[in-house]
Amino acid sequence: MNTAAKAFGEELIDRYVYAVVRQLPARGRDDIEKEIRSLISDMLDERRGADPAAATDNDVRVVLAELGTPSELAAKYDPDGDKPLLSAPYARIYRRVVPILVIVISSAVLLAGIIEAICDGELSGADSCVNGIVAFFSEWLPDICSTALAVFAAATIFFIMAERKGMQLKVYTGVDSLPRVPSKNEVISPASCIFGLAFGAVITAVLCLCPQYLIALSIGDSVKAIPVLNAEAVRGSWYLWTALFLFGAVRETVKLIDGSYTRRVGATSLAADVLSCIVAAIGFLRTDFISGEFLDAVTASVDVTGENAEIIARVFSSFSHVALAVFIFALMIDAVTSVIRSRLFLPEK
Amino acid sequence: MAEQDELLSGMILELRRGTVVLCVLNRLNTPKYGYNLVSELSAAGIQAEANTLYPLLRRLESQGLLESNWETSEAKPRKYYVVTESGRQVCARLTESWRQLVGNVSAIIGD
């Protein structure tokens, strides 16, 4: 190259090589850089034949054009770089499950917001209705959006990790791993899973955001609304409700993916139900979530002088224990049903 | 016609794709640097673009079929590739499969 062209040509080569290697993983980058420089040099030598020193700026341009754009060359050196984050089998399940999770959980937050707004009277009255709706959305929209984003991000990360770790979501790799055709009572309808998710999400949203609006009506001389829950204690235990919801969400999501009572559904349901029982026991026994006002009203309305007086008095004096027992009973029914239907502990057919 | 040409060039590309590995493994029984190999293949009528061949050499090296060595004693540094023992075995089996395939395909197309 002549001096001016050499300086410009070399700069062009430097820029091209930099543009290629910056797109590559750090490991092996130096070696590839040396290799590309060596290749460019050989190609320039061939263009100029006996006088390689006479290579011009145009020769450099032609050689670099022959090598393709930096992105094209980088893609050839790193074919995995263009690999999608989620490949076919995982992406199909992801597309089916994630929109349901995002919509259901965001809707639950929206519903909790509506309940609170109605109970606070923000949406009543013709004059204040529009202002109330505007105020409602300005208050709740950020929460709904951030919930949707958080669910989307968490689910996406889960699926990416599942693929990277080779977790079997519903990927049948050969004839021997084909799923058994489920009998009629082993099929799980998507609607029941969506209902389970929605129910859990609504209850969790209400408990975490506006537990004060779960009320009972006392009908005496006048109708009186009595809060059932100790709002402060319930709201302060948001992590407990969130954990319970997450266990339930995992259980319903696995059911949604498999679509029938597979062994995986049985094992997941059993684990989720046992963990839920433990978390519920810790929470329910540590704090009294039932409001004193509600207990007093219930006790006063029951005839404590009758023949079952002692039993009734005992039930209402330890309402948290009774609630926990009912909760655990419901979970155990779910666990036993799942274990039996999935034939978890029976030998494979 | 242009559509047919495009279709045909895609098919030819598919046909060539697997044969480049076979040619490379066969030619690298003695050490050669990348551009040297491009020139040799080109002279033999096998069109292999340098921007495809260099990454291919690295891939074959990562698969243990080739080994490389930077030669710095010449006027400019060059990376020389040569086939490994494993690469030699794979090359022999691949060549055998190629011969069988050519025979079978020839029988079908009536060569």
Coordinates of C-alpha atoms in Angstrom, one line a residue:
Chain A
M1 CA 0.0 0.0 0.0
N2 CA 1.2 3.6 -0.6
T3 CA 1.6 5.6 2.6
A4 CA -1.8 7.5 2.7
A5 CA -3.8 4.5 1.4
K6 CA -1.9 2.2 3.8
A7 CA -2.9 4.4 6.8
F8 CA -6.6 4.5 5.6
G9 CA -6.7 0.8 4.6
E10 CA -5.2 -0.3 7.9
E11 CA -7.7 1.8 9.8
L12 CA -10.5 0.3 7.8
I13 CA -9.2 -3.2 8.6
D14 CA -8.9 -2.3 12.3
R15 CA -12.4 -1.1 12.3
Y16 CA -13.7 -4.1 10.5
V17 CA -11.9 -6.6 12.7
Y18 CA -13.1 -4.7 15.8
A19 CA -16.7 -4.8 14.6
V20 CA -16.4 -8.5 14.1
V21 CA -14.7 -9.6 17.3
R22 CA -16.8 -7.3 19.6
Q23 CA -19.8 -9.5 18.7
L24 CA -18.0 -12.7 19.7
P25 CA -17.7 -14.3 23.2
A26 CA -14.6 -13.1 25.0
R27 CA -13.1 -16.6 25.0
G28 CA -11.1 -17.1 21.8
R29 CA -11.6 -13.5 20.6
D30 CA -7.8 -12.7 20.4
D31 CA -7.2 -15.9 18.4
I32 CA -10.0 -15.1 16.0
E33 CA -8.8 -11.5 15.6
K34 CA -5.3 -12.7 14.6
E35 CA -6.8 -15.3 12.2
I36 CA -9.0 -12.7 10.5
R37 CA -6.1 -10.3 10.1
S38 CA -4.0 -13.1 8.6
L39 CA -6.8 -14.0 6.2
I40 CA -7.3 -10.3 5.1
S41 CA -3.5 -10.1 4.5
D42 CA -3.5 -13.3 2.4
M43 CA -6.5 -12.0 0.4
L44 CA -4.8 -8.7 -0.2
D45 CA -1.6 -10.5 -1.3
E46 CA -3.6 -12.5 -3.8
R47 CA -5.3 -9.4 -5.3
R48 CA -2.0 -7.7 -5.8
G49 CA 0.0 -10.8 -6.8
A50 CA 3.7 -10.0 -7.1
D51 CA 3.4 -6.6 -5.4
P52 CA 1.3 -6.9 -2.3
A53 CA 2.7 -3.6 -0.9
A54 CA 0.8 -1.8 -3.7
A55 CA -2.7 -2.8 -2.3
T56 CA -4.9 0.3 -2.3
D57 CA -7.8 1.5 -0.3
N58 CA -10.1 0.0 -2.9
D59 CA -8.4 -3.4 -2.6
V60 CA -9.1 -3.3 1.1
R61 CA -12.8 -2.4 0.5
V62 CA -13.2 -5.3 -2.0
V63 CA -11.6 -7.8 0.3
L64 CA -13.7 -6.8 3.3
A65 CA -16.8 -6.9 1.1
E66 CA -15.9 -10.5 0.1
L67 CA -15.7 -11.4 3.7
G68 CA -19.3 -10.1 4.3
T69 CA -20.6 -7.6 6.8
P70 CA -19.0 -7.9 10.4
S71 CA -22.3 -9.3 11.6
E72 CA -22.4 -12.0 9.0
L73 CA -18.8 -13.0 9.7
A74 CA -19.3 -12.9 13.5
A75 CA -22.4 -15.2 13.0
K76 CA -20.3 -17.8 11.2
Y77 CA -17.7 -17.8 14.0
D78 CA -20.4 -18.0 16.6
P79 CA -23.4 -19.9 15.2
D80 CA -24.9 -20.3 18.7
G81 CA -25.1 -16.5 19.0
D82 CA -28.2 -16.4 16.8
K83 CA -29.9 -19.2 18.7
P84 CA -33.3 -18.1 20.1
L85 CA -33.6 -17.8 23.9
L86 CA -36.3 -20.5 23.7
S87 CA -36.4 -23.2 21.1
A88 CA -39.4 -25.0 19.7
P89 CA -40.8 -27.4 22.4
Y90 CA -40.2 -24.9 25.3
A91 CA -41.4 -21.9 23.2
R92 CA -44.7 -23.7 22.4
I93 CA -45.5 -24.3 26.1
Y94 CA -44.3 -20.8 27.0
R95 CA -46.7 -19.2 24.5
R96 CA -49.6 -21.1 26.0
V97 CA -48.9 -20.7 29.7
V98 CA -47.3 -17.3 30.1
P99 CA -50.2 -15.2 28.7
I100 CA -52.6 -17.0 31.1
L101 CA -50.3 -16.4 34.1
V102 CA -49.9 -12.7 33.2
I103 CA -53.6 -12.0 32.5
V104 CA -54.9 -13.9 35.5
I105 CA -52.5 -12.4 38.1
S106 CA -52.8 -8.9 36.7
S107 CA -56.6 -9.2 36.6
A108 CA -56.5 -10.2 40.3
V109 CA -54.6 -7.0 41.2
L110 CA -57.1 -5.0 39.1
L111 CA -60.0 -6.7 40.9
A112 CA -58.5 -6.0 44.3
G113 CA -58.2 -2.3 43.3
I114 CA -61.8 -2.2 42.1
I115 CA -63.0 -3.7 45.4
E116 CA -61.0 -1.2 47.4
A117 CA -62.2 1.7 45.2
I118 CA -65.9 0.6 45.5
C119 CA -65.6 0.2 49.3
D120 CA -63.9 3.6 49.7
G121 CA -66.8 5.1 47.6
E122 CA -64.3 6.5 45.0
L123 CA -66.5 5.3 42.1
S124 CA -69.9 6.3 43.5
G125 CA -71.7 9.5 42.7
A126 CA -72.3 10.9 39.1
D127 CA -70.1 13.9 39.6
S128 CA -67.2 12.2 41.1
C129 CA -67.4 9.0 39.0
V130 CA -65.1 10.2 36.2
N131 CA -62.7 11.8 38.7
G132 CA -62.8 8.5 40.7
I133 CA -62.0 6.4 37.6
V134 CA -59.1 8.7 36.7
A135 CA -57.8 8.6 40.3
F136 CA -58.3 4.8 40.4
F137 CA -56.2 4.2 37.3
S138 CA -53.5 6.7 38.3
E139 CA -53.2 4.8 41.6
W140 CA -53.6 1.2 40.4
L141 CA -52.2 1.2 36.8
P142 CA -48.5 1.3 37.9
D143 CA -49.2 -1.7 40.3
I144 CA -51.0 -3.7 37.6
C145 CA -48.3 -3.0 35.0
S146 CA -45.5 -3.8 37.4
T147 CA -47.3 -7.0 38.4
A148 CA -47.7 -8.0 34.8
L149 CA -44.1 -7.3 34.1
A150 CA -42.9 -9.1 37.1
V151 CA -44.9 -12.2 36.3
F152 CA -43.8 -12.1 32.7
A153 CA -40.1 -11.7 33.7
A154 CA -40.3 -14.5 36.3
A155 CA -42.0 -16.9 33.9
T156 CA -39.6 -16.1 31.1
I157 CA -36.6 -16.6 33.3
F158 CA -38.0 -19.9 34.5
F159 CA -38.5 -21.2 31.0
I160 CA -35.0 -20.1 29.9
M161 CA -33.5 -21.8 32.9
A162 CA -35.6 -24.9 32.2
E163 CA -34.3 -25.1 28.6
R164 CA -30.6 -24.4 29.6
K165 CA -30.8 -27.1 32.3
G166 CA -32.5 -29.5 30.0
M167 CA -35.6 -29.8 32.2
Q168 CA -38.2 -32.0 30.7
L169 CA -41.3 -29.8 30.4
K170 CA -43.3 -31.8 27.9
V171 CA -40.6 -32.9 25.6
Y172 CA -40.9 -36.5 24.4
T173 CA -37.6 -37.6 23.1
G174 CA -38.4 -41.0 21.7
V175 CA -41.0 -43.7 21.4
D176 CA -40.3 -45.0 25.0
S177 CA -40.9 -41.6 26.5
L178 CA -44.3 -41.1 24.8
P179 CA -47.0 -40.2 27.4
R180 CA -49.7 -42.7 28.4
V181 CA -53.2 -41.9 26.9
P182 CA -55.1 -40.6 30.0
S183 CA -58.4 -42.1 30.9
K184 CA -61.4 -39.7 31.1
N185 CA -61.1 -39.0 34.9
E186 CA -57.3 -38.4 34.5
V187 CA -57.7 -35.4 32.1
I188 CA -57.3 -32.0 33.6
S189 CA -59.2 -29.2 31.8
P190 CA -57.3 -26.0 31.2
A191 CA -60.4 -24.1 32.6
S192 CA -60.0 -25.8 36.0
C193 CA -56.3 -24.7 36.1
I194 CA -57.1 -21.2 35.1
F195 CA -59.9 -21.1 37.7
G196 CA -57.5 -22.3 40.4
L197 CA -54.9 -19.7 39.4
A198 CA -57.5 -16.9 39.2
F199 CA -59.0 -17.9 42.6
G200 CA -55.6 -18.0 44.3
A201 CA -54.6 -14.7 42.7
V202 CA -57.7 -12.9 43.7
I203 CA -57.6 -14.2 47.3
T204 CA -53.9 -13.3 47.5
A205 CA -54.4 -9.8 46.1
V206 CA -57.3 -9.1 48.5
L207 CA -55.4 -10.4 51.5
C208 CA -52.2 -8.5 50.6
L209 CA -53.9 -5.2 49.5
C210 CA -57.3 -4.7 51.0
P211 CA -58.2 -7.4 53.7
Q212 CA -60.3 -4.8 55.6
Y213 CA -63.0 -5.2 53.0
L214 CA -63.8 -8.8 53.9
I215 CA -66.7 -8.1 56.1
A216 CA -69.6 -9.9 57.8
L217 CA -73.0 -8.3 58.4
S218 CA -74.3 -8.2 61.9
I219 CA -78.1 -8.0 61.9
G220 CA -79.4 -6.8 65.2
D221 CA -81.2 -3.6 66.0
S222 CA -79.4 -2.2 62.9
V223 CA -77.3 -3.8 60.1
K224 CA -73.7 -3.4 60.9
A225 CA -70.6 -4.3 58.8
I226 CA -67.9 -6.1 60.9
P227 CA -64.4 -6.7 59.4
V228 CA -63.7 -10.5 59.6
L229 CA -59.9 -10.1 59.5
N230 CA -57.4 -8.2 61.6
A231 CA -56.3 -6.1 58.6
E232 CA -53.0 -5.0 60.0
A233 CA -51.9 -8.5 60.9
V234 CA -53.1 -9.9 57.6
R235 CA -51.5 -7.2 55.5
G236 CA -48.3 -7.5 57.5
S237 CA -48.1 -11.2 56.6
W238 CA -48.1 -10.6 52.8
Y239 CA -45.1 -12.8 52.3
L240 CA -47.1 -15.7 53.7
W241 CA -50.0 -15.3 51.3
T242 CA -47.5 -14.7 48.4
A243 CA -45.7 -18.0 49.3
L244 CA -49.0 -19.9 49.5
F245 CA -50.0 -18.4 46.1
L246 CA -46.7 -19.3 44.5
F247 CA -47.0 -23.0 45.6
G248 CA -50.5 -23.1 44.2
A249 CA -49.4 -21.4 41.0
V250 CA -46.6 -23.9 40.4
R251 CA -49.1 -26.8 41.0
E252 CA -51.7 -25.3 38.6
T253 CA -49.0 -24.5 36.0
V254 CA -47.7 -28.0 35.9
K255 CA -51.3 -29.3 35.6
L256 CA -51.8 -26.8 32.7
I257 CA -48.6 -28.0 30.9
D258 CA -49.2 -31.8 31.3
G259 CA -53.0 -31.6 30.8
S260 CA -53.6 -34.9 32.7
Y261 CA -52.7 -36.5 36.1
T262 CA -49.1 -37.5 35.2
R263 CA -46.6 -38.7 37.8
R264 CA -45.1 -35.2 37.7
V265 CA -48.5 -33.6 38.4
G266 CA -48.9 -36.0 41.4
A267 CA -45.4 -35.3 42.8
T268 CA -45.7 -31.5 42.3
S269 CA -49.2 -31.3 43.8
L270 CA -48.0 -33.4 46.8
A271 CA -45.0 -31.2 47.4
A272 CA -46.9 -28.0 46.9
D273 CA -49.7 -29.1 49.2
V274 CA -47.3 -30.2 51.9
L275 CA -45.2 -27.0 51.7
S276 CA -48.5 -25.0 51.8
C277 CA -49.5 -26.8 55.0
I278 CA -46.2 -26.0 56.7
V279 CA -46.3 -22.3 55.7
A280 CA -49.9 -22.0 56.7
A281 CA -49.3 -23.7 60.0
I282 CA -46.4 -21.3 60.8
G283 CA -48.5 -18.3 59.8
F284 CA -51.9 -19.2 61.2
L285 CA -50.5 -20.3 64.6
R286 CA -48.1 -17.3 65.0
T287 CA -50.6 -14.5 64.5
D288 CA -54.3 -14.1 65.1
F289 CA -55.8 -13.1 61.8
I290 CA -59.4 -13.0 62.9
S291 CA -60.6 -9.6 64.2
G292 CA -61.6 -9.5 67.8
E293 CA -64.7 -7.5 66.9
F294 CA -65.9 -10.4 64.6
L295 CA -65.2 -13.0 67.3
D296 CA -67.1 -11.0 69.9
A297 CA -70.1 -10.6 67.5
V298 CA -70.1 -14.3 66.6
T299 CA -69.9 -15.4 70.3
A300 CA -72.7 -13.0 71.2
S301 CA -75.0 -14.3 68.5
V302 CA -74.6 -18.0 69.5
D303 CA -76.6 -19.5 72.3
V304 CA -73.7 -20.4 74.7
T305 CA -76.0 -21.8 77.3
G306 CA -77.2 -24.7 75.1
E307 CA -76.1 -28.3 75.3
N308 CA -73.2 -27.7 72.8
A309 CA -72.1 -24.6 74.6
E310 CA -68.7 -25.9 75.5
I311 CA -67.8 -27.0 72.0
I312 CA -69.1 -23.8 70.4
A313 CA -67.1 -21.7 72.9
R314 CA -64.0 -23.7 72.2
V315 CA -64.4 -23.4 68.4
F316 CA -64.7 -19.6 68.5
S317 CA -62.0 -19.1 71.1
S318 CA -59.4 -20.7 68.8
F319 CA -60.8 -19.6 65.4
S320 CA -57.3 -19.6 63.8
H321 CA -56.8 -23.3 64.6
V322 CA -60.2 -24.1 63.1
A323 CA -59.4 -22.1 60.0
L324 CA -56.0 -23.8 59.7
A325 CA -57.6 -27.3 60.1
V326 CA -60.1 -26.5 57.3
F327 CA -57.3 -25.2 55.1
I328 CA -55.1 -28.2 55.7
F329 CA -58.1 -30.6 55.1
A330 CA -58.7 -29.0 51.7
L331 CA -55.1 -29.3 50.7
M332 CA -54.9 -32.9 51.8
I333 CA -58.0 -33.7 49.7
D334 CA -56.2 -32.2 46.7
A335 CA -52.9 -34.0 47.5
V336 CA -54.6 -37.4 48.0
T337 CA -56.7 -37.0 44.8
S338 CA -53.6 -36.0 42.8
V339 CA -51.6 -38.9 44.2
I340 CA -54.3 -41.5 43.5
R341 CA -55.2 -40.2 40.0
S342 CA -51.6 -39.9 39.0
R343 CA -50.8 -43.4 40.4
L344 CA -47.7 -41.8 41.9
F345 CA -46.7 -44.6 44.2
L346 CA -47.9 -47.5 42.0
P347 CA -45.4 -49.3 39.6
E348 CA -45.3 -48.0 36.1
K349 CA -47.5 -49.9 33.6
Chain B
M1 CA -36.6 -18.4 -14.8
A2 CA -34.9 -16.3 -12.1
E3 CA -37.0 -18.0 -9.5
Q4 CA -35.9 -21.4 -10.8
D5 CA -32.2 -20.3 -10.8
E6 CA -32.6 -19.2 -7.2
L7 CA -34.2 -22.5 -6.3
L8 CA -31.4 -24.4 -8.0
S9 CA -28.6 -22.4 -6.4
G10 CA -30.2 -23.2 -3.0
M11 CA -30.2 -26.9 -3.8
I12 CA -26.6 -26.9 -5.1
L13 CA -25.6 -25.1 -1.9
E14 CA -27.3 -27.9 0.2
L15 CA -25.5 -30.5 -1.9
R16 CA -22.1 -28.9 -1.4
R17 CA -22.5 -28.2 2.3
G18 CA -21.6 -31.6 3.7
T19 CA -18.9 -32.2 1.1
V20 CA -16.7 -29.4 2.3
V21 CA -15.9 -31.1 5.6
L22 CA -14.9 -34.3 3.7
C23 CA -12.6 -32.3 1.4
V24 CA -11.1 -30.4 4.3
L25 CA -10.3 -33.5 6.4
N26 CA -8.8 -35.2 3.4
R27 CA -6.6 -32.2 2.4
L28 CA -5.4 -31.6 6.0
N29 CA -3.4 -34.8 6.3
T30 CA -0.4 -32.4 6.0
P31 CA -0.4 -29.0 7.8
K32 CA -1.9 -26.1 5.9
Y33 CA -3.0 -22.6 6.8
G34 CA -6.5 -21.4 6.0
Y35 CA -6.0 -19.4 2.8
N36 CA -3.7 -22.1 1.5
L37 CA -6.6 -24.6 1.8
V38 CA -9.1 -22.2 0.2
S39 CA -6.7 -21.9 -2.8
E40 CA -6.2 -25.7 -3.0
L41 CA -9.9 -26.4 -2.9
S42 CA -10.6 -23.7 -5.4
A43 CA -8.0 -25.1 -7.8
A44 CA -9.7 -28.5 -7.5
G45 CA -13.1 -26.9 -8.4
I46 CA -14.5 -26.9 -4.9
Q47 CA -15.7 -23.4 -4.1
A48 CA -15.3 -22.7 -0.4
E49 CA -15.6 -19.1 0.8
A50 CA -12.8 -18.0 3.1
N51 CA -15.4 -16.6 5.5
T52 CA -17.1 -20.0 5.8
L53 CA -13.9 -22.1 5.8
Y54 CA -12.1 -20.3 8.6
P55 CA -15.0 -20.8 11.1
L56 CA -15.4 -24.4 9.9
L57 CA -11.7 -25.1 10.7
R58 CA -12.2 -23.7 14.2
R59 CA -15.4 -25.9 14.7
L60 CA -13.6 -29.0 13.5
E61 CA -10.7 -28.2 15.9
S62 CA -13.2 -27.8 18.8
Q63 CA -14.6 -31.2 17.9
G64 CA -11.1 -32.7 18.2
L65 CA -10.8 -33.6 14.5
L66 CA -8.1 -31.0 13.8
E67 CA -5.3 -29.4 15.8
S68 CA -3.7 -26.0 15.1
N69 CA -0.4 -24.2 15.6
W70 CA 0.6 -20.6 15.0
E71 CA 3.7 -20.5 12.9
T72 CA 5.5 -17.2 13.6
S73 CA 8.9 -17.9 12.0
E74 CA 7.6 -16.8 8.5
A75 CA 7.2 -13.2 7.3
K76 CA 3.7 -13.1 8.8
P77 CA 2.1 -15.3 11.4
R78 CA -0.2 -18.0 10.1
K79 CA -2.2 -20.6 11.8
Y80 CA -1.6 -24.1 10.5
Y81 CA -4.2 -26.9 10.8
V82 CA -3.6 -30.6 10.6
V83 CA -5.9 -33.6 11.1
T84 CA -5.7 -35.5 14.5
E85 CA -5.8 -39.2 14.9
S86 CA -9.5 -39.0 15.7
G87 CA -10.0 -36.8 12.6
R88 CA -8.1 -39.3 10.5
Q89 CA -10.5 -42.1 11.6
V90 CA -13.6 -40.0 11.1
C91 CA -12.2 -38.9 7.7
A92 CA -11.7 -42.6 6.6
R93 CA -15.3 -43.5 7.6
L94 CA -16.7 -40.4 6.1
T95 CA -14.9 -41.1 2.8
E96 CA -16.2 -44.6 2.8
S97 CA -19.8 -43.3 3.3
W98 CA -19.3 -40.8 0.6
R99 CA -18.2 -43.5 -1.9
Q100 CA -21.2 -45.6 -1.0
L101 CA -23.5 -42.6 -1.4
V102 CA -22.1 -41.7 -4.7
G103 CA -22.5 -45.3 -5.9
N104 CA -26.1 -45.5 -4.7
V105 CA -27.1 -42.1 -6.1
S106 CA -25.4 -42.9 -9.4
A107 CA -27.4 -46.1 -9.6
I108 CA -30.6 -44.2 -9.0
I109 CA -30.0 -41.4 -11.5
G110 CA -28.7 -43.9 -14.1
D111 CA -25.1 -42.7 -14.4

